Short mmCIF file of C-alpha atoms in Angstrom, two decimals:
data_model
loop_
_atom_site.label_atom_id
_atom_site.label_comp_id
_atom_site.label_asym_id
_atom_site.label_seq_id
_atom_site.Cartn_x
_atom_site.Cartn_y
_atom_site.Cartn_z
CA UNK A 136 -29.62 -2.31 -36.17
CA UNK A 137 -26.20 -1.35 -37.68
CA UNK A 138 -23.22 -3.73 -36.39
CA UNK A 139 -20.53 -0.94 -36.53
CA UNK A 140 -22.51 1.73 -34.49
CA UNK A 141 -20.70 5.05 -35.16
CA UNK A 142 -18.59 6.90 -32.36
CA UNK A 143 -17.32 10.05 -32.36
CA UNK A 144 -13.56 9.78 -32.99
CA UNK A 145 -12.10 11.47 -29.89
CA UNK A 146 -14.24 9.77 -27.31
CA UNK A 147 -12.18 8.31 -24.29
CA UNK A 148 -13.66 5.11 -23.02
CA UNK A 149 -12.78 6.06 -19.45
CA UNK A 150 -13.26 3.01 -17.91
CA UNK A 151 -10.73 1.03 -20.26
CA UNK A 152 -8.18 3.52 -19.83
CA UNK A 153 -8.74 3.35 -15.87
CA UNK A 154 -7.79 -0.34 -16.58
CA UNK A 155 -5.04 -0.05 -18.72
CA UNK A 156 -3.58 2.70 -16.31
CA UNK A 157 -4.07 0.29 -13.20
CA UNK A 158 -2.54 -2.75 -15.20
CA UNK A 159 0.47 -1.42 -15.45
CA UNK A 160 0.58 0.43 -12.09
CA UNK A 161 0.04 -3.35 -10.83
CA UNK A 162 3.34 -4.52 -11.91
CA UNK A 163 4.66 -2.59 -8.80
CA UNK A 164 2.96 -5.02 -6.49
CA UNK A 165 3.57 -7.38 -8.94
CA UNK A 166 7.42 -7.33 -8.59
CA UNK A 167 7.68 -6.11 -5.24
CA UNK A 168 6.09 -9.47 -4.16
CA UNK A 169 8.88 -11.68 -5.64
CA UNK A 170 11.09 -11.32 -3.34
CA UNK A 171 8.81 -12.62 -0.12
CA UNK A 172 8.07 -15.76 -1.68
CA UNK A 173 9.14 -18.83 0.32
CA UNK A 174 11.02 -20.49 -1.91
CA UNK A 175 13.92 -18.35 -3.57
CA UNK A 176 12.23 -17.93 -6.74
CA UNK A 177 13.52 -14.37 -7.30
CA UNK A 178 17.26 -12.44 -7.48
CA UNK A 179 16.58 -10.74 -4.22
CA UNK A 180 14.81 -12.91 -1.34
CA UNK A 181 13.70 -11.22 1.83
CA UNK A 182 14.10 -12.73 5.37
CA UNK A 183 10.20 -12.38 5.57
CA UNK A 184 8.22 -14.66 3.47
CA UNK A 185 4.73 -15.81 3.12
CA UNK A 186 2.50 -18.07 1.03
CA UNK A 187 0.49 -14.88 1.28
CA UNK A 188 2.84 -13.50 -1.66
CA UNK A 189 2.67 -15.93 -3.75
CA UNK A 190 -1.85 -15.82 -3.77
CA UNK A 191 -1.00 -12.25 -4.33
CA UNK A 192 1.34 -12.53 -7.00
CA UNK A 193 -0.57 -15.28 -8.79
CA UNK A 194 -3.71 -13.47 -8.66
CA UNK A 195 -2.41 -10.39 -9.77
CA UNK A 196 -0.31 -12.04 -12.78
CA UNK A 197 -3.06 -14.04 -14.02
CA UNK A 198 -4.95 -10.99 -15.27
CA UNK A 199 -3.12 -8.08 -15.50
CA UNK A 200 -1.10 -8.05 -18.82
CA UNK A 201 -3.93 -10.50 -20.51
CA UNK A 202 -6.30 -7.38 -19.67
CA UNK A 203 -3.37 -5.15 -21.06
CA UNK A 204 -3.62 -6.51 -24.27
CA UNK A 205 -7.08 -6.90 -25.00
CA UNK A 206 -7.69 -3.10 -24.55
CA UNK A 207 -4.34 -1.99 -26.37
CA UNK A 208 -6.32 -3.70 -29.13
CA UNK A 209 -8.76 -1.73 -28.92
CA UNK A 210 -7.08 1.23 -28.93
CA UNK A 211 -5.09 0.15 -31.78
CA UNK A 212 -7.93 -0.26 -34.08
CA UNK A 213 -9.47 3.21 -32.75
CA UNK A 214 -5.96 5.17 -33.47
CA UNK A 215 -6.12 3.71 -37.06
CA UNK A 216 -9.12 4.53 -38.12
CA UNK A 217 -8.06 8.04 -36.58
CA UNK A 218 -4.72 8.49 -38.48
CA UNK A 219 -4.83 5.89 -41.13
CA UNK A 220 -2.24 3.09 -41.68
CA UNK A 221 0.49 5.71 -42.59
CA UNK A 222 -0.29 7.73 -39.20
CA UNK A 223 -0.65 4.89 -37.41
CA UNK A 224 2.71 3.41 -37.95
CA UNK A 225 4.35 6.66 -37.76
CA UNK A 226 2.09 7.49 -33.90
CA UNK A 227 3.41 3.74 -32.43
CA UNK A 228 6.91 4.04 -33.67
CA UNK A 229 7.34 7.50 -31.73
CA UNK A 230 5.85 6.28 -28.77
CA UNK A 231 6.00 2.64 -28.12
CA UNK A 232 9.17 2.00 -30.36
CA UNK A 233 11.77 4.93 -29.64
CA UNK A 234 11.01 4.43 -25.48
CA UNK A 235 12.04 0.82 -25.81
CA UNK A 236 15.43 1.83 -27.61
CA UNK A 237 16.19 5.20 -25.35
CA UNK A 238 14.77 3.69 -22.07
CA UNK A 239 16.53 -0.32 -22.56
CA UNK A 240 20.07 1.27 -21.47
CA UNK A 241 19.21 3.24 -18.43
CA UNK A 242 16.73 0.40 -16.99
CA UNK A 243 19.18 -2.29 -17.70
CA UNK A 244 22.06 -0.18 -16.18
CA UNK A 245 19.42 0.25 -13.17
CA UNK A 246 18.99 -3.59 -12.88
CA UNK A 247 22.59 -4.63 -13.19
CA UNK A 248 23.45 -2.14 -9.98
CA UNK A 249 20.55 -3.63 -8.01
CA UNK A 250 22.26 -7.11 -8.93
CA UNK A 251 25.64 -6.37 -8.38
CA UNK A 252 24.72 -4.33 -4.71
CA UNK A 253 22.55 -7.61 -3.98
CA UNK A 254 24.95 -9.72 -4.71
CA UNK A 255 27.49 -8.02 -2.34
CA UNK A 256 24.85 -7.94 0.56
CA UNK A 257 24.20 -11.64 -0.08
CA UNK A 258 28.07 -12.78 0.24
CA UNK A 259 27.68 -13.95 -3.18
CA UNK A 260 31.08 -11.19 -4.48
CA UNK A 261 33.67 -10.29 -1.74
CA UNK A 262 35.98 -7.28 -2.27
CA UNK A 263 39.02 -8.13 -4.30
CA UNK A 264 37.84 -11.34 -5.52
CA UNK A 265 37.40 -11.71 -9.84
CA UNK A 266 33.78 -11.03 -11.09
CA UNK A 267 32.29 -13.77 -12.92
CA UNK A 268 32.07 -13.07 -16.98
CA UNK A 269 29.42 -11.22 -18.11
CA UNK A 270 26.52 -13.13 -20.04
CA UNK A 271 26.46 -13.12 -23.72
CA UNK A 272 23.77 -12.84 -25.70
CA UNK A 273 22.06 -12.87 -28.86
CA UNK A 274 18.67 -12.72 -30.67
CA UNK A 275 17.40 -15.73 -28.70
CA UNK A 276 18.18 -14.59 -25.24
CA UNK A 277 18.43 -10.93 -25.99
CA UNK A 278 17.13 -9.35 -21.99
CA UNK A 279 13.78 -6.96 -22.90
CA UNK A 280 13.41 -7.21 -19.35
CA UNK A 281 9.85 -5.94 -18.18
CA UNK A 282 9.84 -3.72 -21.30
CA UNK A 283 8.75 -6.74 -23.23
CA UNK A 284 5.45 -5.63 -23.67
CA UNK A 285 6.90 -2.49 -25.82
CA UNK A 286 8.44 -5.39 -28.51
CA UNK A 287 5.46 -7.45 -28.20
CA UNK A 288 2.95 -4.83 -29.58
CA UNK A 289 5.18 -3.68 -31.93
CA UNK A 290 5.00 -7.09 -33.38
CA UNK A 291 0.97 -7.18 -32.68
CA UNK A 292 0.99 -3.93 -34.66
CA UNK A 293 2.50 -5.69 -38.06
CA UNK A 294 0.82 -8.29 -37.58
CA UNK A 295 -2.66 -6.31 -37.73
CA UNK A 296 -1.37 -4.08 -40.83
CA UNK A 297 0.19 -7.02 -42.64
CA UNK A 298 -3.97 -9.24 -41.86
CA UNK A 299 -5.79 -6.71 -42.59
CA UNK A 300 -4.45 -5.30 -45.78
CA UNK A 301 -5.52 -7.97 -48.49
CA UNK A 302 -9.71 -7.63 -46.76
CA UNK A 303 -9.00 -3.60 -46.83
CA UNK A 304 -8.23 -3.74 -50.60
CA UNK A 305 -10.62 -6.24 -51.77
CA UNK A 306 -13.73 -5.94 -49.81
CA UNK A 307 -14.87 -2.88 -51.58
CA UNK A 308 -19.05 -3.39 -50.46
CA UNK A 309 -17.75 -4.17 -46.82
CA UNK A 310 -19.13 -8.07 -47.30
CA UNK A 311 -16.28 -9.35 -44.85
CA UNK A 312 -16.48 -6.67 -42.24
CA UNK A 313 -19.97 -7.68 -41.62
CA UNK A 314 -19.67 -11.17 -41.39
CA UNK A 315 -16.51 -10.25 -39.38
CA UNK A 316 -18.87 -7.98 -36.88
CA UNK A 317 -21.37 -11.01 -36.72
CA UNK A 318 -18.67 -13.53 -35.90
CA UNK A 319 -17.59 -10.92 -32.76
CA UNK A 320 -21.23 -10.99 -31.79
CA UNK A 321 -21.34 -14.70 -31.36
CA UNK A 322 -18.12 -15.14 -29.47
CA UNK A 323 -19.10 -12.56 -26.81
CA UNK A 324 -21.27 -14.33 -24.14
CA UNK A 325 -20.76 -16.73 -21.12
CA UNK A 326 -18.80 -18.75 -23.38
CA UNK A 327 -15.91 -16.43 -24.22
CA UNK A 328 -13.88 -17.46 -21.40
CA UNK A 329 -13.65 -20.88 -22.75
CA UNK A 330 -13.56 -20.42 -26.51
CA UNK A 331 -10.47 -17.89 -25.62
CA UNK A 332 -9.03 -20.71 -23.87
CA UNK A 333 -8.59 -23.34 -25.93
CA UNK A 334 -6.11 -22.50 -27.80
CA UNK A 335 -4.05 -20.88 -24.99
CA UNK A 336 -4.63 -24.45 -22.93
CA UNK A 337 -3.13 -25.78 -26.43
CA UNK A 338 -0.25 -23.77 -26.04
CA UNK A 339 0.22 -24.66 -22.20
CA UNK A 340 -0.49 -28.48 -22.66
CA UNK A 341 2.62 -28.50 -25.90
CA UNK A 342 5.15 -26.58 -24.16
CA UNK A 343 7.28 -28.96 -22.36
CA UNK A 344 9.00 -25.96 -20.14
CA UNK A 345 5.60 -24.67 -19.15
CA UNK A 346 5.15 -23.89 -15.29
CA UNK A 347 1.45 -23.97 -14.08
CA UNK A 348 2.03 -21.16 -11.26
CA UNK A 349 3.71 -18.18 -14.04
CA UNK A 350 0.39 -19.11 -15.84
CA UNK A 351 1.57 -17.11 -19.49
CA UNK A 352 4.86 -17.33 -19.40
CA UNK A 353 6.44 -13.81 -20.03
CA UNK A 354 8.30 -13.71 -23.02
CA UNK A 355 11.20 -11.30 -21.38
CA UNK A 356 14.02 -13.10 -22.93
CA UNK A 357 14.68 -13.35 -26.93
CA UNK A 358 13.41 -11.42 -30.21
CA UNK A 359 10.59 -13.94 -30.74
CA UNK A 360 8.14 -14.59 -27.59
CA UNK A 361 7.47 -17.83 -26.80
CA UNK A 362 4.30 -19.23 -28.21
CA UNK A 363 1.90 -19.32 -25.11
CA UNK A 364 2.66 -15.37 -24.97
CA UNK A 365 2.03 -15.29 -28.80
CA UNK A 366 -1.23 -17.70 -28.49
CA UNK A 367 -2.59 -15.92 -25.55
CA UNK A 368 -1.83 -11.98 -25.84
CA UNK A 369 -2.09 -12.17 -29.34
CA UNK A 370 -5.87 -13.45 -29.57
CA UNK A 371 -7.00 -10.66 -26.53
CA UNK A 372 -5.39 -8.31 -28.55
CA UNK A 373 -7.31 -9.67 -31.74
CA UNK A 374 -10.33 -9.29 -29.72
CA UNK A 375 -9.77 -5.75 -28.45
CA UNK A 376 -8.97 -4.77 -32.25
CA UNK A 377 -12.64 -6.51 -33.53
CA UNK A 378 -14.65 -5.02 -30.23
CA UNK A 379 -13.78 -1.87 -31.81
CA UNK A 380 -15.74 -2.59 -34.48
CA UNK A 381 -18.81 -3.35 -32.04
CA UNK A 382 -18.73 -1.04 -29.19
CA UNK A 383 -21.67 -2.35 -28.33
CA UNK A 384 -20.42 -5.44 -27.08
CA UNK A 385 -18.56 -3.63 -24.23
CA UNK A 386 -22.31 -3.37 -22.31
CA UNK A 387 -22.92 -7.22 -22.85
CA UNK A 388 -19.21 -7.87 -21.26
CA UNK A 389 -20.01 -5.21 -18.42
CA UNK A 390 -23.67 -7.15 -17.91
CA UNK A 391 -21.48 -10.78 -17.84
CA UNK A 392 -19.10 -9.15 -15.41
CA UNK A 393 -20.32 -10.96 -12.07
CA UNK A 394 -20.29 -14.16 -13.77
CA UNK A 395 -17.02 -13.71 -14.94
CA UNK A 396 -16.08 -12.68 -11.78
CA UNK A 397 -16.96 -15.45 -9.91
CA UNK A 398 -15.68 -18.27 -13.11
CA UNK A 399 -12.30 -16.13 -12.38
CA UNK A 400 -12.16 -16.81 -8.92
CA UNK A 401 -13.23 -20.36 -8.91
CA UNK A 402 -10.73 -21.47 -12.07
CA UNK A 403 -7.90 -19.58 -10.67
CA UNK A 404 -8.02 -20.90 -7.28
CA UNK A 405 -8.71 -24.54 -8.67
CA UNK A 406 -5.41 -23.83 -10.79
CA UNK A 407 -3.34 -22.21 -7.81
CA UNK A 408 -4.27 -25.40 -5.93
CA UNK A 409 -3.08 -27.89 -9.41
CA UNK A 410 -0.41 -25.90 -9.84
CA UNK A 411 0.97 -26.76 -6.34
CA UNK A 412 1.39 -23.32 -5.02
CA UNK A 413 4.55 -21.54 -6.04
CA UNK A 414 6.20 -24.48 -7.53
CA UNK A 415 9.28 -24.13 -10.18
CA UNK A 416 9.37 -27.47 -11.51
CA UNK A 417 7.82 -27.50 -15.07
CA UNK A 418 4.91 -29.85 -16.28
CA UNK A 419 7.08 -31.71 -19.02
CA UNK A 420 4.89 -34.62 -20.01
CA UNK A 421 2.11 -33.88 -21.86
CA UNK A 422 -0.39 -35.52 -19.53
CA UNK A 423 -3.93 -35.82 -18.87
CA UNK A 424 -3.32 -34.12 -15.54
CA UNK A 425 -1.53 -31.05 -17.62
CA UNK A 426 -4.10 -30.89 -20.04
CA UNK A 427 -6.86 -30.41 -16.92
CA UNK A 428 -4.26 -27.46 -15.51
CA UNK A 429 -4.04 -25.77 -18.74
CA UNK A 430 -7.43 -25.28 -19.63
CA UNK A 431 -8.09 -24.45 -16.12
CA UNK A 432 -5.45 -22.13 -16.06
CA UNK A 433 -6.25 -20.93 -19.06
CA UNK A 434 -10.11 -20.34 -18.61
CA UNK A 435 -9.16 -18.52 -15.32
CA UNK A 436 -6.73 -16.20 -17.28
CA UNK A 437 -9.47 -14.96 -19.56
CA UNK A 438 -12.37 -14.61 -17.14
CA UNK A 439 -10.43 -12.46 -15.27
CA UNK A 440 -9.38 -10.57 -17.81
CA UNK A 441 -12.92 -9.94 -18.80
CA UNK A 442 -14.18 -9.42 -15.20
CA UNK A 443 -11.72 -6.74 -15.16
CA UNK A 444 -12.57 -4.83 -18.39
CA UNK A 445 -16.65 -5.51 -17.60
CA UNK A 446 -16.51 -3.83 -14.08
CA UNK A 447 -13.99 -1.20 -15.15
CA UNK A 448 -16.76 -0.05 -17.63
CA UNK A 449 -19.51 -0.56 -15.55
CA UNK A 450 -17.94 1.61 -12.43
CA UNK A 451 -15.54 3.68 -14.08
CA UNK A 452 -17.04 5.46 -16.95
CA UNK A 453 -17.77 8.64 -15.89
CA UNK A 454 -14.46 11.09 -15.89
CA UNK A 455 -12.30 11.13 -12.84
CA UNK A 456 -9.31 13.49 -12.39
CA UNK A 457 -7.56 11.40 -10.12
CA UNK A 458 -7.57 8.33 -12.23
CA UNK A 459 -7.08 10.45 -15.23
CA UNK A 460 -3.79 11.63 -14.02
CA UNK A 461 -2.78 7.63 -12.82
CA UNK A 462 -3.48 6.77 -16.01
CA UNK A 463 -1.42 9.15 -17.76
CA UNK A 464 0.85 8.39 -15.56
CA UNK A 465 1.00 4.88 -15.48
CA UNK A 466 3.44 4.15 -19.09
CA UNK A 467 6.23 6.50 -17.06
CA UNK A 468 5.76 4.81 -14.36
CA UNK A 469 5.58 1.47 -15.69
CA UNK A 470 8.78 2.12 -17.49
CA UNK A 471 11.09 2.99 -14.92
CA UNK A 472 9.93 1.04 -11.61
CA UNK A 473 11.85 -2.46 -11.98
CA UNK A 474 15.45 -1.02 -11.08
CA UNK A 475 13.85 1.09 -7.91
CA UNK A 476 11.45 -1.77 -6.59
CA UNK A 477 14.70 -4.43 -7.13
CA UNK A 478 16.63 -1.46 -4.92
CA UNK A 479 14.16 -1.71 -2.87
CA UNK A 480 14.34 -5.10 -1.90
CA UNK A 481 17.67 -5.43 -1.46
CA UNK A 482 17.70 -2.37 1.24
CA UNK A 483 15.10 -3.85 3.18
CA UNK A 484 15.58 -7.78 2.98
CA UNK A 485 17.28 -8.52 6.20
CA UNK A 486 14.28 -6.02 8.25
CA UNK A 487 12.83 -8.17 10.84
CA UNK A 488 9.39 -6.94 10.21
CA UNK A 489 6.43 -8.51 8.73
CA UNK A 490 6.62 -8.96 4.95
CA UNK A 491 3.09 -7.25 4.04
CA UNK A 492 4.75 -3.94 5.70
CA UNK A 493 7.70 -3.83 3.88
CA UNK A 494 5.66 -5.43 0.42
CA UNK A 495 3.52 -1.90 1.41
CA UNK A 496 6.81 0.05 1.72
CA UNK A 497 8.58 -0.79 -1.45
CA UNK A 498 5.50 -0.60 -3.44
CA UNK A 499 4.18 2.80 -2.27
CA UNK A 500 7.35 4.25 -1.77
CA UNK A 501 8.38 3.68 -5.55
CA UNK A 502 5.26 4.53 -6.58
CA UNK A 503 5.70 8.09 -4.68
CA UNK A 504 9.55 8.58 -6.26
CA UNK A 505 7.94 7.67 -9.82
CA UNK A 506 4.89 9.79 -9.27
CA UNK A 507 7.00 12.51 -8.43
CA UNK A 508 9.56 12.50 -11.23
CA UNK A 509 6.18 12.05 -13.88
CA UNK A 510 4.77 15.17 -12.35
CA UNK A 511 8.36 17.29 -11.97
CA UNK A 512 10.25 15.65 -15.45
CA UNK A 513 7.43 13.92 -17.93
CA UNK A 514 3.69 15.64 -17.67
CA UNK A 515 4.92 19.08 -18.37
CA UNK A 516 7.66 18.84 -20.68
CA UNK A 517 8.47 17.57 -23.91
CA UNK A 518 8.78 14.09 -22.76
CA UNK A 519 4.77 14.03 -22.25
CA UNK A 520 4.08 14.91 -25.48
CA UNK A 521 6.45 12.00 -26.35
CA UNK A 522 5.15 9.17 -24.11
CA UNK A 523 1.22 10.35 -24.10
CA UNK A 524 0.70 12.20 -26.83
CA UNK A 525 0.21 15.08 -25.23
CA UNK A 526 2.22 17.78 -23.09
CA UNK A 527 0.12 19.55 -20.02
CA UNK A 528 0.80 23.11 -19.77
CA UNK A 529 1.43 24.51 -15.75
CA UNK A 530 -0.45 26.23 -14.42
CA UNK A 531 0.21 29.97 -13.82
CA UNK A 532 -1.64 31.68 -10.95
CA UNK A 533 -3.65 34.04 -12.60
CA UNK A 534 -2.12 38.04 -11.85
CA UNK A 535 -4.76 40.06 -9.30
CA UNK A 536 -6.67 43.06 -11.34
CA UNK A 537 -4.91 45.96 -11.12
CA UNK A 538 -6.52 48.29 -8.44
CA UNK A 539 -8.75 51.40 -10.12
CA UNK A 540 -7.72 54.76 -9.05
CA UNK A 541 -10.32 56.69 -7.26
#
């Protein structure tokens, strides 16, 4: 049996790009939940808060972008053997590099009002009084804010052009590509979880700013990520890129979905629990008690991951139109939703209601504005083409026959 089955070129793995699409649609909740935490660990904190917020967010964040990155590698090594390295560069330069220059000003304008109005319902600025200096910055601190993940696989991008190209020139009879393929067969079993681990858990255990709860922490702030970003989203993503290679690996993740499942949920509750909850204070010392939260940590991070992608293709293969249009949806939405959810909080913070209502509220209620400005501003016009590679046409009610004469 061939290790590089052939696939036709255009074939959408439907499940994977149900994932990707509700990834990023999770960073809604993902946000929106910040701000009912019990502790202030957030710009904007709500009157009601629960412990309930911080299970969600942890659960939510241990997966989501991990899961992100293991199918955009995927997808990356699919789009170059479509266009070549030359159409390749040119495809992610239009549409992951020129939406984090044009949409960095407008979201960052977005987020400084939502500061600035929070910080005048807080008492923290009074009219007439001097505003404090603005922040400076520089390459080290430089704000990507949640467009991050834009930078990031640009960098993931070189990185896989600049490996690849000495095997691509001098493995003419395709000797390293098969050993390659074999290798990916061996590291996809019960084990992956823990072989992905280790050298995430590294990461954690050397980092003497790491904090157990954030799990990865997200490398929002500086030109070079931190290296537990680097470490952990960079070897998913090296994964996705080689499962390419061996599609048929996807059905042996799908089949080790339960037990992934269930590995997920264990680890990440043990690591919650080590963690202590939504707790700030980092794990400085490099301990025997950090190194047992790390892997933990770490393990959970990566069976989730793969629980994710193995259900996602073993339920949601077959087409769907309504997840079809989430998904295409999803990068818009993605983009723009920080400034309206952090809006959002600060208009309903001092509600006396309970905090899963208004969590509910703000999430579905920026979900609805983005929805509706994807569907009115992006899907039909030029800035679909731009963001998903393709622009949808409307639809024009087709004109009624013209009556025969009798």
């Amino acid at each position: 049996m061939s290790l590089t089955p052939s696939h036709p070129a255009d074939q959408r793995l439907h499940g994977l790009d149900a994932l990707r699409g509700f990834a990023l649609l999770l960073g809604i909740v993902l946000h929106a939940s910040l701000s009912f935490f019990p502790a202030q660990t957030w710009i904007v904190h709500d009157v009601s808060t629960s412990i309930g917020a911080a299970w969600l967010f942890f659960a939510i964040h241990l997966f989501r972008m991990t899961a992100f990155f293991l199918i955009a590698g995927l997808f990356a090594h699919m789009l170059l053997g479509r266009q070549g390295w030359l159409g390749f560069v040119k495809d992610r330069l239009i549409r992951i590099g020129s939406p984090l220059v044009v949409f960095w000003v407008p979201v960052m304008a977005g987020i400084i009002v939502a500061l600035v109005w929070n910080a005048h319902a807080s008492g923290l600025i009074t009219p007439g009084t001097e505003p404090p200096p603005p922040p400076t910055y520089d390459w080290t601190n430089f704000p990507l804010t949640h467009l991050w993940f834009l930078w990031v696989l640009l960098i993931f991008y070189a990185a896989v052009l600049i490996l690849r190209a000495p095997p691509a020139l001098l493995d003419r009879n395709g000797g390293w590509a098969r050993v390659t393929d074999r290798l990916t067969g061996a590291l996809i079993g019960p084990w992956t979880p823990l072989l992905l681990a280790l050298p995430l858990a590294f990461a954690f255990w050397s980092d003497p700013d790491w904090i157990a709860f954030f799990a990865v922490p997200t490398p929002d702030e500086g030109l070079v990520p931190n290296p537990s970003a680097l470490v952990g989203f960079g070897t998913t993503f090296g994964l996705g890129f080689l499962l390419d290679r061996r599609r048929d690996l996807l059905a042996r993740i799908a089949g080790w979905s339960p037990a992934f499942l269930l590995l997920a949920v264990g680890s990440g509750t043990a690591g919650y629990m080590m963690a202590g909850g939504p707790n700030l204070t980092p794990m400085a010392e490099p301990t025997v008690e950090k190194a047992v939260t790390a892997i933990i940590i770490a393990i959970a991070i990566h069976a989730s991951a793969l629980a994710a992608m193995g259900l996602c293709l073993k339920f949601l293969s077959a087409p769907g139109s309504v997840r079809r249009y989430l998904s295409d949806s999803s990068y818009w939405v993605y983009v723009v939703h920080l400034p309206l959810v952090m809006l959002a909080q600060v208009w309903v913070q001092d509600w006396s209601i309970a905090w899963w209502i208004k969590l509910g509220a703000v999430s579905l209620g920026v979900l609805a504005i983005c929805l509706v400005t994807y569907e009115l501003l992006v899907r039909h016009s030029f800035l679909g083409g731009w963001l998903n590679g393709r622009r949808i046409p409307w639809k024009r009610q087709a004109r009624p026959a013209p009556a025969l004469a009798e």
